[in-house]
Coordinates of C-alpha atoms in Angstrom, one line a residue:
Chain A
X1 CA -25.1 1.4 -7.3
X2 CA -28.4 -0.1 -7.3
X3 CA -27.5 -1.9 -10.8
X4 CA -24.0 -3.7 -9.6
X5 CA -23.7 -7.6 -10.3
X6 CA -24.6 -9.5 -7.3
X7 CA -21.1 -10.9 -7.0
X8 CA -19.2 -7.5 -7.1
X9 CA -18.7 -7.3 -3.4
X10 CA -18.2 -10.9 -2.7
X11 CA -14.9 -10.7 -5.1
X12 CA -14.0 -7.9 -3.5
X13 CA -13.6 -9.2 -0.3
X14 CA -12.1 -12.4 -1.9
X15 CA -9.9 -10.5 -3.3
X16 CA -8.9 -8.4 0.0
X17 CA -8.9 -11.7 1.8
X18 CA -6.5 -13.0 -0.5
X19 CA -4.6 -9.5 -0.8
X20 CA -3.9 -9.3 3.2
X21 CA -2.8 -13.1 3.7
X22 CA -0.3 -12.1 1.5
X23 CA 0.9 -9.1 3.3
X24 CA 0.3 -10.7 6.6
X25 CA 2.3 -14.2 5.2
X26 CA 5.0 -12.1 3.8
X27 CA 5.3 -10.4 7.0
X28 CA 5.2 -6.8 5.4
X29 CA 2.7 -6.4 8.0
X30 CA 5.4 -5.6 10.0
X31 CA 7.2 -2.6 10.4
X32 CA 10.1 -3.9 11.5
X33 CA 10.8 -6.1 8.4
X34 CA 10.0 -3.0 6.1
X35 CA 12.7 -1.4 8.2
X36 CA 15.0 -4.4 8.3
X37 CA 15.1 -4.1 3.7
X38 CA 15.2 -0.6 3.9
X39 CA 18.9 -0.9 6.0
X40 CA 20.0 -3.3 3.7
X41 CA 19.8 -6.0 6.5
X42 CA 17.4 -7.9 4.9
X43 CA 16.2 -8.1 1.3
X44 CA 13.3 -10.0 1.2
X45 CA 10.9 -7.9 0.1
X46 CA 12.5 -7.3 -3.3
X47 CA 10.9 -10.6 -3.7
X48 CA 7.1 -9.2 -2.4
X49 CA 7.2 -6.3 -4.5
X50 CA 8.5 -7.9 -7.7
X51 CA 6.7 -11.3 -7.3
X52 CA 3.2 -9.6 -6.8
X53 CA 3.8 -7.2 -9.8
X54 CA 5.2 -10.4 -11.8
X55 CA 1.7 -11.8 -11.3
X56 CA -0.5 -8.7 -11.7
X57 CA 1.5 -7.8 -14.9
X58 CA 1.0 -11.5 -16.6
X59 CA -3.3 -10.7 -15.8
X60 CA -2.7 -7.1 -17.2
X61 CA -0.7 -7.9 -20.1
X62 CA -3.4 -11.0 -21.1
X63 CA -6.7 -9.9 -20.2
X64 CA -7.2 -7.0 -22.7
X65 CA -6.5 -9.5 -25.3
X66 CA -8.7 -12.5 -23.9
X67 CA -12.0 -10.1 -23.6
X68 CA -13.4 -6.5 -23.9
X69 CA -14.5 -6.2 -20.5
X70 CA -14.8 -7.6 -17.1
X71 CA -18.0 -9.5 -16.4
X72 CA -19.2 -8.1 -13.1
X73 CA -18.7 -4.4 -13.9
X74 CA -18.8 -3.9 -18.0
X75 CA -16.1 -2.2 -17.1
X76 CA -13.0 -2.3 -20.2
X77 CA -10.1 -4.0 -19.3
X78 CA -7.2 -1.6 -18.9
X79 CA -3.6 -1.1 -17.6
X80 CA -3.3 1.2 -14.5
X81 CA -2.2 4.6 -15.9
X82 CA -1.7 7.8 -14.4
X83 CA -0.5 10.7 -15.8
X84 CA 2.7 12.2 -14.9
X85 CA 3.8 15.5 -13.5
X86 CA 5.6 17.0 -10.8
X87 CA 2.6 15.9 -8.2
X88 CA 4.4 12.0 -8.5
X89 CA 8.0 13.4 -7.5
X90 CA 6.6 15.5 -4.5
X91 CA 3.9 12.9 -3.2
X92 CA 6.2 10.2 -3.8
X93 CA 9.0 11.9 -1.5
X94 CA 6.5 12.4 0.7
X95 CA 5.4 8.8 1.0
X96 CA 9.3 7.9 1.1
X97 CA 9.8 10.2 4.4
X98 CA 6.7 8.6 5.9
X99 CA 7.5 4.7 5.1
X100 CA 11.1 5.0 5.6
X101 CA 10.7 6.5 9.4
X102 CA 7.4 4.3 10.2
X103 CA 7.9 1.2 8.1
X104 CA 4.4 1.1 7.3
X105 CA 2.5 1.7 4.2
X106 CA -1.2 1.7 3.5
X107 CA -2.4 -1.9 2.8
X108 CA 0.0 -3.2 5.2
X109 CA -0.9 -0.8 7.9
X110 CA -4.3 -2.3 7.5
X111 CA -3.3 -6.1 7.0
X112 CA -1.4 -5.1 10.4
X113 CA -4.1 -4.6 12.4
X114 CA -5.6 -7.7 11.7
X115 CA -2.0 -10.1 12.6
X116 CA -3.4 -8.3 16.1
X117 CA -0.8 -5.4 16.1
X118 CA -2.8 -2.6 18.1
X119 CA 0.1 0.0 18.3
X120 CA -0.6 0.0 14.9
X121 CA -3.5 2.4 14.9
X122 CA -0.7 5.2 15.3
X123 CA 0.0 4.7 12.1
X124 CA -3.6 4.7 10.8
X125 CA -4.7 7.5 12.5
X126 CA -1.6 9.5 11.2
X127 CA -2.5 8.6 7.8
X128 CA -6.1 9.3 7.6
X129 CA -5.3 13.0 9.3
X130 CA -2.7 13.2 6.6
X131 CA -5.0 12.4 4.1
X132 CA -7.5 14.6 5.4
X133 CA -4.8 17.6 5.9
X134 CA -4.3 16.9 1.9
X135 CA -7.8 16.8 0.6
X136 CA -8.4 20.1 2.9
X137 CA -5.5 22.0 1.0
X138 CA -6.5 20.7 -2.7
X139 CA -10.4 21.0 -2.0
X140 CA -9.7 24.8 -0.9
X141 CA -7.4 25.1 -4.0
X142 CA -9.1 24.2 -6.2
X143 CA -12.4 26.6 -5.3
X144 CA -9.8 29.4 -5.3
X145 CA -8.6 27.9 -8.8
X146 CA -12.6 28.1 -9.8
X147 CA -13.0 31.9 -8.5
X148 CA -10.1 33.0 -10.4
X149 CA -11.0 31.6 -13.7
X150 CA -14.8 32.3 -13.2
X151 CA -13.9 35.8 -12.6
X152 CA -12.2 36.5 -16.1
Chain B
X1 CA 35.4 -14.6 20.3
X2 CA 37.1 -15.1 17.5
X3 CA 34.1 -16.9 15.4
X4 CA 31.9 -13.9 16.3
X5 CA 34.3 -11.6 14.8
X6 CA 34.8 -13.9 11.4
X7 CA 31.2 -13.9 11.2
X8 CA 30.5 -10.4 11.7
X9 CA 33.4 -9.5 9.1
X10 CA 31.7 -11.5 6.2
X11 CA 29.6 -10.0 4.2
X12 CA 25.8 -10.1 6.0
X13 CA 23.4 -12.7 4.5
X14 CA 20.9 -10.7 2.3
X15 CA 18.4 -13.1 3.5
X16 CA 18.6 -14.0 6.6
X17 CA 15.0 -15.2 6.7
X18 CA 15.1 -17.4 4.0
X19 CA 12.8 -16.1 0.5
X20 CA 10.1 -18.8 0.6
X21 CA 7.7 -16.1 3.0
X22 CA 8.8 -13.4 0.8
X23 CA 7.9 -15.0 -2.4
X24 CA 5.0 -16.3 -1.4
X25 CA 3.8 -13.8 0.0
X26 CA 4.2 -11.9 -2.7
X27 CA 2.4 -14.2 -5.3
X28 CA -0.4 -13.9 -3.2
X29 CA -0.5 -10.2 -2.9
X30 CA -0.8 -10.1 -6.6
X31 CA -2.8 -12.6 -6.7
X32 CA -5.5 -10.9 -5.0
X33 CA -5.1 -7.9 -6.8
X34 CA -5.2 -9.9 -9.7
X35 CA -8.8 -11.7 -8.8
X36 CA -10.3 -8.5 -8.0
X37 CA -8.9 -7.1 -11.6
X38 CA -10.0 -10.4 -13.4
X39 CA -14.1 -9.8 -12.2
X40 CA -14.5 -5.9 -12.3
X41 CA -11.6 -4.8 -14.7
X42 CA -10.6 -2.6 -11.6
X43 CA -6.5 -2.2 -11.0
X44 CA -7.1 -2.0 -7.1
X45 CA -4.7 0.6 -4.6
X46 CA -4.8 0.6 -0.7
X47 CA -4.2 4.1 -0.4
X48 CA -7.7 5.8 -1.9
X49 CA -9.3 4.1 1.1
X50 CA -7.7 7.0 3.2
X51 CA -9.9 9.3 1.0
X52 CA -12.6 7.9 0.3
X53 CA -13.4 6.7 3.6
X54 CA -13.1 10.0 4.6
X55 CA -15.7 11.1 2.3
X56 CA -18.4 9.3 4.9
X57 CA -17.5 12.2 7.7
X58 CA -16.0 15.0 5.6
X59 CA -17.9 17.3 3.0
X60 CA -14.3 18.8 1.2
X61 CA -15.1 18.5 -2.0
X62 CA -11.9 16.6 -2.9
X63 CA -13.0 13.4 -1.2
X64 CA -16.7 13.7 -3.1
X65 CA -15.2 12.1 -6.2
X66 CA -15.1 9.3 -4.5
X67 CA -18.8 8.8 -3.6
X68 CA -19.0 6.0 -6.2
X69 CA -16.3 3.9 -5.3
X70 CA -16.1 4.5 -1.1
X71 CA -18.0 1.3 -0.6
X72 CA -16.2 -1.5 -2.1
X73 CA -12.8 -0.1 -0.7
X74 CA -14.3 -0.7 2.3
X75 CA -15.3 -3.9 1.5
X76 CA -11.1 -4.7 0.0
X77 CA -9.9 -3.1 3.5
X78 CA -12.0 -5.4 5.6
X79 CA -11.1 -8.1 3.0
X80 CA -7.4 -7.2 3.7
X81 CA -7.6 -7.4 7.8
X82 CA -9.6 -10.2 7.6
X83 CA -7.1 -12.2 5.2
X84 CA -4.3 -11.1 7.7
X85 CA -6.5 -12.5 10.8
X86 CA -6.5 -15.7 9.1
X87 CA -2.7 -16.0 9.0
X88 CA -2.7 -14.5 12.3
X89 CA -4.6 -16.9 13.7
X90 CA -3.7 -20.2 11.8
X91 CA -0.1 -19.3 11.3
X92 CA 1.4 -16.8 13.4
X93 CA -0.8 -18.1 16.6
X94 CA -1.9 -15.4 18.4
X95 CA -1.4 -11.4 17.9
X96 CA 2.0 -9.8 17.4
X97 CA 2.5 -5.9 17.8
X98 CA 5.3 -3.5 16.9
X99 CA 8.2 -2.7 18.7
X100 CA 8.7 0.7 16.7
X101 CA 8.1 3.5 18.7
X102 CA 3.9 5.2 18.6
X103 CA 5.8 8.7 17.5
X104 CA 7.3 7.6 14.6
X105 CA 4.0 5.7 13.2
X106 CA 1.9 8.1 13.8
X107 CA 4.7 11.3 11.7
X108 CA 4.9 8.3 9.2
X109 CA 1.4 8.0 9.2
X110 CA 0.9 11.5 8.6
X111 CA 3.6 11.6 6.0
X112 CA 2.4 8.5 4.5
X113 CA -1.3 9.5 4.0
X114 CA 0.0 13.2 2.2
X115 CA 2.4 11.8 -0.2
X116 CA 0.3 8.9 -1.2
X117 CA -2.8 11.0 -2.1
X118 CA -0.7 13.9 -3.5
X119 CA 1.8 10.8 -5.6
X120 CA -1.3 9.4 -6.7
X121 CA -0.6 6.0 -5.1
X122 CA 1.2 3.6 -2.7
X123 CA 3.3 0.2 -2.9
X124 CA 0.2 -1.4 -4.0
X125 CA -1.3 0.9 -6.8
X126 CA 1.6 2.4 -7.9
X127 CA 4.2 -0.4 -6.5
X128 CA 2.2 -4.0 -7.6
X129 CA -0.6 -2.8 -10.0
X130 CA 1.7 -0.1 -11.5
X131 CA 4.6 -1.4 -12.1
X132 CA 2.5 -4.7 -13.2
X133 CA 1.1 -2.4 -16.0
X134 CA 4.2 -1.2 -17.1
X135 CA 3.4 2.2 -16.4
X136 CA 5.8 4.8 -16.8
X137 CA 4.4 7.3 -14.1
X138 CA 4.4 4.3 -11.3
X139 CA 7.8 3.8 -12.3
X140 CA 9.3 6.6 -11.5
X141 CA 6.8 7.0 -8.6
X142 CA 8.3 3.9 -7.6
X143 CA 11.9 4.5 -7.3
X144 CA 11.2 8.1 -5.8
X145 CA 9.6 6.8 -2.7
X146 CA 11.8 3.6 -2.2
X147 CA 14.4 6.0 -2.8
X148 CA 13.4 8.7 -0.4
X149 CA 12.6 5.9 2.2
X150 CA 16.2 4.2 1.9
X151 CA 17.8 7.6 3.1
X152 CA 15.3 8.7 5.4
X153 CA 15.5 5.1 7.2
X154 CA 19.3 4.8 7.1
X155 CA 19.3 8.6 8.5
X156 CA 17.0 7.8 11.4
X157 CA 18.8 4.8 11.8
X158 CA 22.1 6.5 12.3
X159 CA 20.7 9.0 15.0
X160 CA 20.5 6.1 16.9
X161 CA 16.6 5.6 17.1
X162 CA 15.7 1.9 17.7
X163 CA 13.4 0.8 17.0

């Protein structure tokens, strides 16, 4: 967007920056430690998951009452909500499959690459073909979805 | 040896790494989600880069909702490697790699990058942003896919696969 603050991208990447040192410092950038929690040999990353959601929920529980809206986008400050239906249950026990036998997930497949771990890019290619495989299937439904009610 | 055995019998440290990486880690995770939300209002997830990203080389019109918002998640995923470099090069010294096997990351890859997309979110929008915002949804979203991991890793654990 020609109209975006200049400062929009360089918080981004400030942000990211900060986001992967984390992942990378907590070591969730390895597989193995994923693995190690999720056979109970090694609980740490109770700690990850609850300490960064302590933190992110004191700025989203605060910030809608400090201000309106964000200064770099307008942009009102919200909580993250998504609506629920049977689409959470499914995906979600499809992401369990996937992180329980790889270890990996998302942002720390990505902060993994860049602790040097090469093999990694398994992973990453498995998740961008999985992500294409399901924008493929919900793109074609939904132009089937279209037809069928443009045809009543 | 008897001392081996004693120690084996007693119940296994739950932390055998200390919490100190684990906590701070995690304060920093937020924390950068938390900077990003602070400037643009934005509750920031790792997993839309998947689609957005392939938005660039792919005309399905699923991934053209994200036309808008495919640059800066760029920009947080090179943030992200970058940030990791850092400790890579400043603390860790040098690069590490897995020792789990390229088959299962790449099927957990796969898996990984359906369910996200379809669960609308991973460990960092629904697990970190979320759960920060008290949201219902991520919630349960939350305790499906740690859930579903648990058994799946225990399982794959018990056929003997290592590592």
């Amino acid at each position: 967007m020609a109209d975006r603050h200049p400062l929009f991208m360089p918080l981004i990447f400030v942000g990211g920056l900060i986001f992967g040192f984390g992942l990378a410092f907590s070591h969730m950038a390895r597989p193995e430690v994923v693995l190690d929690f999720l056979q109970f040999t090694d609980f740490g990353l109770l700690f990850v998951m609850f300490g960064a959601a302590i933190v992110s929920g004191i700025a989203f529980a605060t910030m809608p009452r400090l201000r309106d809206r964000a200064p770099l986008t307008g942009r009102p400050y919200g909580r993250r909500l998504k609506s629920f239906d049977r689409n959470v249950l499914i995906g979600g026990a499809i992401f369990g499959v996937g992180w329980g036998l790889s270890g990996i997930c998302p942002g720390a497949a990505y902060a993994s690459l860049g602790i040097g771990n090469i093999t990694i890019l398994w992973a990453l290619a498995g998740m961008f073909a999985g992500a294409y495989v399901q924008g493929r299937w919900r793109s074609h439904r939904s132009a089937s979805k279209a037809a069928a009610t443009g045809a009543d | 040896m008897p001392a081996e055995l004693v120690a084996q019998s007693v119940v296994a440290d739950p932390f055998p790494n200390g919490v100190y990486r684990y906590a701070v880690g995690g304060l920093l995770v937020g924390l950068g989600a938390v900077v990003i939300y602070l400037g643009t209002g934005i509750p920031a997830g790792a997993s839309t880069f998947l689609e957005s990203t392939l938005s660039y080389v792919s005309d399905q019109s699923r991934f053209q909702q994200y036309l808008g918002s495919r640059d800066w998640r760029v920009v947080f995923t090179l943030g992200i490697i970058l940030g990791a470099a850092v400790y890579a090069v400043f603390w860790q010294r040098g690069a590490w790699t897995t020792d789990v096997q390229p088959w299962r990351l790449l099927i957990g890859g796969v898996f990984v990058g359906i369910g996200t997309r379809i669960g609308k979110g991973c460990t960092s929008g629904h697990g970190v942003c979320g759960v920060g915002s008290a949201s219902k949804t991520s919630i349960v979203g939350v305790i499906t896919f740690l859930t579903v991991a648990i058994v799946t890793a225990q399982l794959v654990q018990a056929m003997g696969v290592s590592p």
